[in-house]
Amino acid sequence: MDGPSEKKEKVVKEKVVKEKVAKEKGATSGTGGKKKKDVKKETGLGLSVKKDENFGEWYSEVCKHEMIEYYDISGCYILRPWSMAIWEIMHAFFDAELKKMKVKNCYFPLFVSPGALERETDHIEGFAPEVAWVTKSGKSDLEVPLAIRPTSETVMYPYFSKWIRGHRDLPLKLNQWCNVVRWEFSNPTPFIRSREFLWQEGHTAFATKEEADEEVLQVLELYRRIYEEYLAVPIVKGMKSENEKFAGGLYTTSIEAFIPNTGRGVQGATSHCLGQNFAKMFEINYENEKGETAMVWQNSWAYTTRTIGVMIMTHGDDKGLILPPKIAPVQVVVIPVPYKDANTQGIFDACIATVSALSEAGIRAEEDLRDNYSPGWKYSNWEMKGVPLRIEIGPRDLENDQVRTVRRDNGVKEDIPRGGLVEHVKELLVKIQENMFEVAKQKREACVEVIKTWDEFSNALKEKKLILAPWCDEKEVEIDVKGRTKGETGAAKTLCSPFEQPELPEGTLCFASGKPAKKWTYWGRSY
Ligand code: 87F
């Protein structure tokens, strides 16, 4: 999701960029458009490009391996079962946490009437070019065209106004899991930037600002947990600048990830305090304990299927995807390795028994007994799909009552007695999860550059760094930096001002304006 300042640029782009529906099929933004070798396509074995050599093409190939399918409408993608299962695991975690917070699920319609949409002019203005409209049914024009929700403030808040009457109706905490449509014009990229995507959107109303403030951070912490504990992607929590916050709200907090290969930041999720702006527009008032009319304080927050793209970009390697165990639809794949004269049935039985034992212990395990593929082909195929742990069972393993485990994250192989296998696998999955997070964190840390001057900033940007800079926190200065860094690969902007601020010595100056610095802020190009 872009910040509001990107929207205007896009309106201009919209005029010059013709849609390349057919051409784009199969291509990712900014890639060399290299043709894949037909052999690889047919067998599904291996990738034709390396992550470091052509990141865009690499990403596209990894996604196409059972995660997504390109569609005949530009910017729209099919989520295949392998990626949908990942989304469902995140959904299950987050939904259970929402229930603990007493947030209720609901569902509002997909269509927005022009009246409702335009009731709230301020924030919609910049976004208007991205709103898609339905204008016909069959061959007849609709009397009133209908917008397809790009977000649901204007859909929901008239009903907040209706449902909230007295202080006993507060807090009102609603969430919906749904799709939204934003007609983007630049660089569609699977999961990262698509015209339709899945998300959860939370919308809440409170009697006091304190309650709203507290919830903003409570939700942001859940988003951190999705990224760090589930997707094993390190993030920074912080505050968006005035220029990058949601224009309709009071303040925006976010979590920001970083992709070392492209040197781009990526907004992972946002949690906004809307203040009383929407309450004013939609007349969301209530009678307080003293019998007076008061206005509610509101929040809204969302995370999207973009999470999956960030995870793929962070962990994948030249063999394909690497899935953190906590979100892997299959955590362990068990593959028989029969030889000509071996006891094939015995090996198959051992595979089935291993999967049952693991499944009973709550591990997502699957055997691959297909007889039309060789073990080697299966290894590559499951490696491409990112399954965190492979178990091989061959004649020698059967004889020794053991199995061989092979880790996807670091390739380490071990022979394990079948006796203590379940416990051992449990431990291995925890270790893989931890290791993936640590490796990703180290890679990100290696990209962070603390700078003090414009020259250092410029150099760090060229070197694809995640820049931490002292800043005066003035909107005009951020706009100026964007103007000065505009290039083919996009301008640099603030990502967030981290909540954990390093010490800012007295007299530190802003790298861009030379005025006294107020805070440390992360800067970079971004998705
Ligand atoms: C695109 C078209 C129309 C973003 C848009 O972040 C409107 C919008 O309001 C728009 N793109 N936004 C901001 C969304 C803000 C907010 N909504 C609820 C969130 C979290 C969930």
XYZ file of C-alpha atoms and ligand atoms in Angstrom:
548
model
C 0.000 0.000 0.000
C 1.435 3.329 -0.968
C 1.468 6.428 1.084
C -0.833 9.226 -0.075
C 1.985 11.198 -1.629
C 2.508 8.477 -4.219
C -1.027 8.764 -5.447
C -0.571 12.078 -7.234
C 2.478 10.769 -9.061
C 0.414 7.833 -10.186
C -2.296 10.029 -11.617
C 0.330 11.511 -13.908
C 1.704 8.074 -14.724
C -1.794 6.878 -15.465
C -1.919 9.197 -18.436
C 1.329 8.005 -19.920
C 1.366 4.348 -19.035
C -0.802 2.267 -21.319
C -1.986 -0.932 -19.800
C -0.007 -3.884 -20.949
C -2.443 -6.614 -20.101
C -1.324 -9.353 -22.396
C 2.356 -8.436 -22.464
C 2.634 -8.395 -18.771
C 1.379 -11.920 -18.335
C 4.268 -13.744 -16.830
C 6.479 -10.744 -16.157
C 7.365 -8.903 -12.990
C 8.210 -5.248 -12.637
C 11.642 -4.075 -13.634
C 12.937 -7.464 -14.693
C 14.927 -8.279 -17.734
C 12.025 -10.336 -19.060
C 14.340 -13.313 -19.526
C 12.733 -16.334 -21.156
C 12.645 -19.432 -19.048
C 14.087 -22.608 -20.374
C 11.317 -24.843 -21.650
C 12.831 -27.884 -19.995
C 12.597 -26.250 -16.583
C 9.002 -25.291 -17.273
C 8.047 -28.829 -18.173
C 9.768 -30.618 -15.325
C 9.282 -27.935 -12.693
C 12.835 -28.644 -11.592
C 14.954 -25.757 -10.407
C 14.878 -22.067 -11.202
C 16.363 -20.573 -14.343
C 17.732 -17.444 -12.617
C 19.598 -16.733 -9.386
C 18.214 -14.466 -6.668
C 21.286 -12.198 -6.791
C 21.434 -11.993 -10.559
C 17.888 -11.034 -11.515
C 15.768 -10.538 -8.456
C 12.571 -9.588 -10.296
C 12.610 -12.645 -12.514
C 13.664 -14.850 -9.604
C 10.703 -13.616 -7.549
C 8.297 -14.174 -10.399
C 9.532 -17.743 -10.928
C 9.327 -18.617 -7.240
C 5.779 -17.256 -7.026
C 4.744 -19.166 -10.105
C 5.743 -22.421 -8.497
C 2.317 -23.288 -7.083
C 1.904 -20.043 -5.114
C 0.187 -17.911 -7.726
C -1.008 -18.139 -11.298
C -1.048 -15.112 -13.544
C -4.483 -14.059 -14.754
C -5.668 -12.424 -17.948
C -6.353 -9.125 -16.169
C -3.257 -7.097 -15.396
C -2.457 -6.864 -11.693
C -4.794 -9.717 -10.725
C -3.439 -13.047 -9.578
C -4.868 -16.412 -8.638
C -3.890 -17.543 -5.143
C -3.308 -21.255 -5.468
C -3.843 -23.654 -2.543
C -0.203 -23.459 -1.416
C -0.342 -19.678 -0.808
C -3.954 -19.732 0.366
C -2.991 -22.265 3.046
C -0.313 -19.838 4.298
C -2.898 -17.043 4.423
C -5.258 -19.340 6.357
C -2.590 -20.068 8.979
C -2.006 -16.339 9.520
C -5.766 -15.815 9.551
C -6.210 -18.446 12.284
C -3.568 -16.824 14.497
C -4.822 -13.275 14.029
C -8.500 -14.117 14.295
C -7.948 -15.900 17.615
C -6.044 -12.857 18.936
C -8.865 -10.540 17.822
C -11.339 -12.673 19.740
C -9.185 -12.261 22.875
C -9.441 -8.490 22.305
C -13.242 -8.819 21.996
C -13.199 -7.645 18.380
C -16.211 -9.050 16.498
C -16.149 -10.196 12.897
C -18.716 -8.840 10.464
C -19.193 -8.418 6.740
C -20.162 -5.250 4.889
C -21.062 -5.102 1.181
C -18.481 -4.856 -1.594
C -20.218 -1.931 -3.312
C -20.098 1.684 -2.243
C -22.645 4.240 -3.393
C -21.159 7.431 -4.839
C -22.951 9.402 -2.136
C -21.254 7.455 0.656
C -17.858 7.585 -1.022
C -18.002 11.298 -1.670
C -19.297 12.136 1.756
C -15.750 11.969 2.881
C -13.942 14.120 0.369
C -10.666 14.993 2.080
C -8.941 11.648 2.148
C -10.635 10.174 -0.925
C -9.435 12.963 -3.188
C -5.889 11.675 -3.606
C -7.083 8.095 -3.971
C -9.882 8.720 -6.494
C -8.000 7.446 -9.591
C -7.639 4.058 -7.923
C -11.340 3.542 -7.292
C -12.926 1.020 -9.688
C -16.571 1.484 -10.672
C -19.320 -0.811 -11.914
C -21.324 1.115 -14.501
C -23.410 -1.524 -16.274
C -25.598 -4.536 -15.671
C -25.793 -6.529 -18.862
C -26.059 -3.973 -21.636
C -27.873 -1.275 -19.659
C -26.174 1.495 -17.765
C -26.782 1.434 -14.037
C -28.847 4.355 -12.844
C -26.152 5.086 -10.301
C -22.665 3.692 -10.828
C -21.283 1.736 -7.884
C -17.752 1.883 -6.531
C -15.975 -1.296 -5.468
C -14.567 -0.900 -1.974
C -10.907 0.123 -1.858
C -11.268 0.230 1.959
C -14.453 0.393 4.045
C -14.476 3.611 6.100
C -17.272 5.135 4.026
C -19.150 1.836 3.940
C -19.064 1.190 7.668
C -19.136 4.536 9.408
C -22.728 5.503 8.549
C -23.713 2.370 10.506
C -21.364 3.210 13.353
C -23.363 6.425 13.556
C -26.610 4.462 13.631
C -25.489 1.807 16.121
C -23.662 3.976 18.620
C -26.152 5.841 20.762
C -24.995 5.837 24.355
C -21.757 5.177 26.265
C -22.875 1.585 26.808
C -22.541 0.975 23.073
C -18.797 1.665 23.356
C -16.282 0.433 22.597
C -17.467 -0.865 19.234
C -14.806 -3.153 17.780
C -15.411 -4.656 14.336
C -13.242 -6.521 11.875
C -13.867 -7.977 8.465
C -11.868 -10.424 6.369
C -12.422 -9.527 2.740
C -11.045 -8.497 -0.625
C -10.505 -4.902 -1.740
C -9.825 -3.414 -5.152
C -7.419 -0.573 -5.870
C -6.799 0.090 -9.544
C -3.027 0.535 -9.356
C -1.205 1.763 -12.438
C 2.392 1.017 -11.622
C 4.352 -2.217 -11.508
C 1.965 -4.968 -10.506
C 3.892 -7.572 -8.527
C 2.343 -10.755 -7.104
C 1.341 -10.305 -3.437
C 3.241 -7.014 -3.158
C 1.139 -4.811 -5.422
C -2.024 -6.246 -6.935
C -5.295 -4.648 -7.973
C -7.337 -6.961 -5.821
C -5.988 -8.291 -2.568
C -7.163 -9.960 0.621
C -6.904 -8.319 3.994
C -8.496 -7.928 7.364
C -9.670 -4.439 8.165
C -10.369 -3.506 11.755
C -12.516 -0.476 12.605
C -13.061 0.491 16.214
C -14.677 3.320 18.176
C -13.978 4.368 21.780
C -15.149 6.929 24.280
C -11.625 8.171 24.993
C -8.440 8.884 23.079
C -6.459 6.908 25.676
C -8.324 3.706 24.834
C -7.829 4.324 21.122
C -4.091 5.020 21.580
C -3.668 1.818 23.558
C -5.379 -0.304 20.916
C -3.286 1.157 18.085
C -0.182 -0.280 19.735
C -1.831 -3.513 20.818
C -2.714 -4.264 17.182
C 0.706 -3.152 15.944
C 2.246 -5.686 18.320
C 0.075 -8.424 16.764
C 1.349 -7.374 13.346
C 4.913 -7.587 14.651
C 4.192 -11.095 15.843
C 2.834 -12.151 12.442
C 5.997 -10.947 10.771
C 8.607 -11.905 13.339
C 7.156 -14.985 15.019
C 5.312 -16.508 12.063
C 6.957 -15.242 8.877
C 10.414 -14.933 10.519
C 10.790 -11.494 8.938
C 12.427 -8.801 11.102
C 10.556 -5.501 11.166
C 10.801 -2.034 12.674
C 7.840 -0.539 14.526
C 7.369 3.171 14.229
C 5.432 6.308 13.402
C 4.712 7.467 9.852
C 5.636 11.029 8.896
C 2.954 13.665 8.252
C 3.539 13.185 4.549
C 3.151 9.410 4.664
C 0.388 8.982 7.241
C -3.195 8.142 6.252
C -4.497 11.626 5.385
C -7.897 10.965 6.918
C -6.474 10.114 10.330
C -4.655 11.641 13.292
C -1.516 9.521 13.205
C -0.355 6.315 11.537
C 1.879 3.655 13.041
C 3.360 0.940 10.903
C 5.736 -1.938 10.778
C 8.373 -1.765 8.099
C 10.356 -4.603 6.556
C 13.367 -4.292 4.254
C 14.378 -6.320 1.200
C 18.204 -6.348 1.017
C 18.345 -7.527 -2.626
C 16.517 -4.488 -3.951
C 17.366 -2.094 -1.147
C 13.702 -1.278 -0.717
C 11.626 -0.812 2.372
C 8.185 -2.361 2.417
C 5.298 -1.266 4.619
C 4.183 -4.442 6.331
C 0.953 -3.329 8.014
C -0.583 -0.144 9.407
C -2.477 0.749 12.548
C -4.069 4.205 12.477
C -5.565 6.407 15.130
C -8.221 8.300 13.213
C -8.869 10.751 16.018
C -12.323 12.342 15.646
C -12.096 13.282 11.953
C -14.432 10.569 10.733
C -16.681 10.945 13.767
C -17.225 14.567 12.711
C -17.923 13.673 9.074
C -20.206 10.748 9.834
C -21.734 12.192 13.006
C -20.718 9.318 15.221
C -21.903 10.770 18.515
C -23.093 9.261 21.771
C -24.545 10.339 25.074
C -21.893 10.112 27.780
C -22.425 9.302 31.497
C -23.206 12.940 32.221
C -25.950 13.000 29.598
C -23.929 15.177 27.248
C -23.370 14.533 23.546
C -19.794 13.427 22.827
C -17.872 12.287 19.785
C -16.134 8.902 19.520
C -12.413 8.302 18.958
C -11.668 5.848 16.164
C -8.952 3.529 14.905
C -8.523 1.449 11.790
C -5.903 -1.157 10.993
C -5.062 -3.731 8.336
C -2.631 -6.312 7.077
C -2.849 -7.880 3.647
C -1.670 -10.778 1.484
C 1.414 -8.592 0.863
C 2.800 -10.368 3.962
C 3.300 -13.483 1.820
C 5.349 -11.586 -0.775
C 7.608 -10.078 1.875
C 8.217 -13.535 3.327
C 9.063 -15.019 -0.102
C 11.478 -12.175 -0.879
C 13.147 -12.431 2.513
C 13.782 -16.152 2.700
C 13.809 -17.637 -0.784
C 17.070 -18.851 -2.312
C 18.343 -20.212 -5.627
C 16.454 -23.457 -5.044
C 13.129 -21.659 -4.511
C 10.990 -20.847 -1.539
C 11.975 -21.421 2.090
C 8.973 -21.447 4.396
C 9.265 -20.794 8.116
C 7.796 -23.857 9.873
C 5.091 -21.861 11.664
C 3.387 -20.903 8.400
C 4.366 -23.876 6.223
C 1.242 -25.756 5.012
C 3.428 -28.880 5.041
C 6.175 -28.748 7.670
C 7.682 -32.152 6.983
C 7.628 -34.143 3.766
C 8.502 -37.824 3.960
C 10.014 -39.332 0.818
C 10.712 -43.023 0.204
C 14.059 -43.828 -1.402
C 13.613 -47.367 -2.736
C 16.356 -49.234 -4.592
C 15.843 -51.946 -7.178
C 15.964 -54.967 -4.865
C 14.876 -53.223 -1.716
C 11.799 -53.907 0.347
C 9.731 -51.158 -1.302
C 6.538 -51.964 0.593
C 8.457 -51.915 3.890
C 9.850 -48.466 3.006
C 6.407 -47.157 2.017
C 4.916 -48.486 5.266
C 7.674 -46.789 7.250
C 6.888 -43.499 5.466
C 3.175 -43.797 6.238
C 3.858 -44.713 9.866
C 6.235 -41.755 10.215
C 3.642 -39.333 8.842
C 0.963 -40.709 11.203
C 3.240 -40.345 14.217
C 4.136 -36.768 13.257
C 0.531 -35.837 12.444
C -0.689 -37.208 15.755
C 1.772 -34.908 17.480
C 0.242 -31.915 15.635
C 2.979 -31.603 13.019
C 1.813 -30.894 9.459
C 3.405 -33.854 7.672
C 2.802 -35.503 4.314
C 4.285 -38.512 2.501
C 5.102 -38.361 -1.212
C 4.631 -41.912 -2.520
C 4.099 -40.976 -6.171
C 5.679 -43.653 -8.350
C 6.027 -41.550 -11.493
C 8.742 -39.296 -10.030
C 12.248 -40.150 -8.839
C 13.336 -39.300 -5.275
C 15.696 -36.642 -6.718
C 12.861 -34.959 -8.582
C 10.744 -34.987 -5.435
C 13.567 -33.448 -3.383
C 13.823 -30.528 -5.825
C 10.087 -30.123 -6.068
C 9.540 -29.887 -2.300
C 12.599 -27.672 -1.974
C 11.050 -25.318 -4.539
C 7.863 -25.274 -2.473
C 9.905 -24.403 0.618
C 8.959 -27.283 2.925
C 11.184 -26.741 5.990
C 12.135 -30.366 6.664
C 12.511 -33.439 4.478
C 12.660 -36.973 5.809
C 14.150 -39.660 3.566
C 13.632 -43.342 4.229
C 15.688 -45.876 2.261
C 16.667 -49.556 2.709
C 19.607 -48.746 4.982
C 17.376 -46.569 7.188
C 14.844 -49.391 7.403
C 17.577 -51.807 8.459
C 18.923 -49.435 11.121
C 15.481 -48.313 12.300
C 16.370 -44.716 11.520
C 15.449 -41.909 9.109
C 17.430 -39.160 7.447
C 16.380 -35.541 8.039
C 17.391 -32.736 5.685
C 16.819 -29.087 6.651
C 15.639 -26.720 3.912
C 17.140 -23.611 5.565
C 20.762 -24.782 5.776
C 20.864 -28.194 4.066
C 22.096 -29.980 7.222
C 21.496 -33.747 7.146
C 21.171 -36.043 10.150
C 20.394 -39.724 10.739
C 17.823 -40.022 13.520
C 16.648 -43.196 15.325
C 12.925 -43.688 14.714
C 12.364 -44.029 18.456
C 12.657 -40.365 19.447
C 11.736 -38.959 16.040
C 8.676 -36.904 16.956
C 10.475 -34.992 19.726
C 13.499 -34.513 17.510
C 11.420 -33.142 14.633
C 9.612 -30.760 16.985
C 12.963 -29.408 18.155
C 14.280 -29.148 14.618
C 11.256 -27.129 13.483
C 11.776 -24.687 16.358
C 15.464 -24.396 15.459
C 14.686 -23.790 11.786
C 12.185 -21.080 12.697
C 14.734 -19.360 14.969
C 17.568 -19.698 12.506
C 15.541 -18.244 9.657
C 14.691 -15.202 11.745
C 18.308 -14.740 12.887
C 19.706 -15.035 9.361
C 17.133 -12.554 8.021
C 17.889 -10.190 10.877
C 21.635 -10.306 10.282
C 21.133 -9.640 6.581
C 18.948 -6.671 7.360
C 21.328 -5.311 10.027
C 24.157 -5.459 7.492
C 22.133 -3.045 5.316
C 21.438 -0.415 7.974
C 23.542 2.709 7.526
C 23.479 5.533 10.053
C 24.200 8.783 8.220
C 24.580 12.432 9.199
C 25.040 14.395 5.961
C 23.419 14.684 2.537
C 26.487 13.157 0.832
C 26.406 10.150 3.114
C 22.680 9.851 2.462
C 23.120 9.921 -1.307
C 25.872 7.315 -1.215
C 23.935 5.035 1.108
C 20.932 5.260 -1.193
C 23.059 4.250 -4.171
C 24.331 1.292 -2.156
C 20.744 0.147 -1.455
C 21.004 0.760 2.276
C 18.318 1.089 4.869
C 19.140 4.604 6.012
C 18.765 5.862 9.573
C 19.098 9.637 9.598
C 18.622 12.553 11.979
C 15.687 14.583 10.651
C 13.964 17.880 11.412
C 10.544 16.217 10.873
C 9.280 18.901 8.483
C 6.903 17.916 5.697
C 8.492 20.299 3.155
C 11.900 18.750 3.785
C 10.601 15.251 3.074
C 8.966 16.502 -0.135
C 12.265 18.164 -1.074
C 14.227 14.933 -0.459
C 11.772 13.057 -2.662
C 12.285 15.588 -5.418
C 16.067 15.411 -5.133
C 16.179 11.631 -5.251
C 13.667 11.054 -7.998
C 15.018 8.621 -10.531
C 14.004 5.606 -12.520
C 13.826 3.459 -9.432
C 11.597 5.854 -7.503
C 12.237 8.528 -4.934
C 13.455 8.020 -1.394
C 11.019 8.786 1.393
C 10.615 8.201 5.085
C 9.697 4.659 6.075
C 9.034 5.372 9.740
C 10.494 6.984 12.839
C 11.261 3.979 15.010
C 9.673 3.890 18.453
C 13.037 2.723 19.740
C 15.033 5.882 19.164
C 18.832 5.839 19.464
C 20.220 8.738 21.485
C 20.110 12.029 19.578
C 22.952 14.212 20.897
C 22.187 17.907 21.518
C 23.061 19.955 18.449
C 22.581 17.135 15.893
C 21.455 18.616 12.574
C 19.001 17.322 9.988
C 20.860 15.582 7.150
C 18.687 17.298 4.551
C 17.846 20.779 5.838
C 20.669 21.536 8.281
C 18.025 22.560 10.854
C 18.118 21.040 14.363
C 17.172 17.354 14.150
C 14.124 16.238 16.135
C 14.328 12.472 15.689
C 15.969 9.507 13.987
C 14.005 8.316 10.958
C 14.402 5.428 8.534
C 14.595 6.466 4.874
C 14.818 4.505 1.656
C 13.196 3.644 -1.606
C 10.195 1.464 -1.060
C 7.622 -0.815 -2.621
C -7.419 3.752 -2.432
C -8.614 4.213 -2.966
C -9.544 4.828 -2.156
C -5.765 3.639 0.724
C -7.166 3.920 -1.084
O -4.927 1.557 6.018
C -9.310 5.001 -0.814
C -8.111 4.549 -0.276
O -8.579 5.250 1.914
C -7.795 4.717 1.121
N -5.996 3.474 -0.557
N -6.635 4.232 1.569
C -6.277 4.333 2.971
C -6.782 3.180 3.779
C -6.753 3.479 5.222
C -7.129 2.388 6.195
N -8.386 1.751 5.938
C -8.783 0.695 6.836
C -6.058 1.387 6.406
C -6.392 0.256 7.296
C -7.739 -0.320 7.062
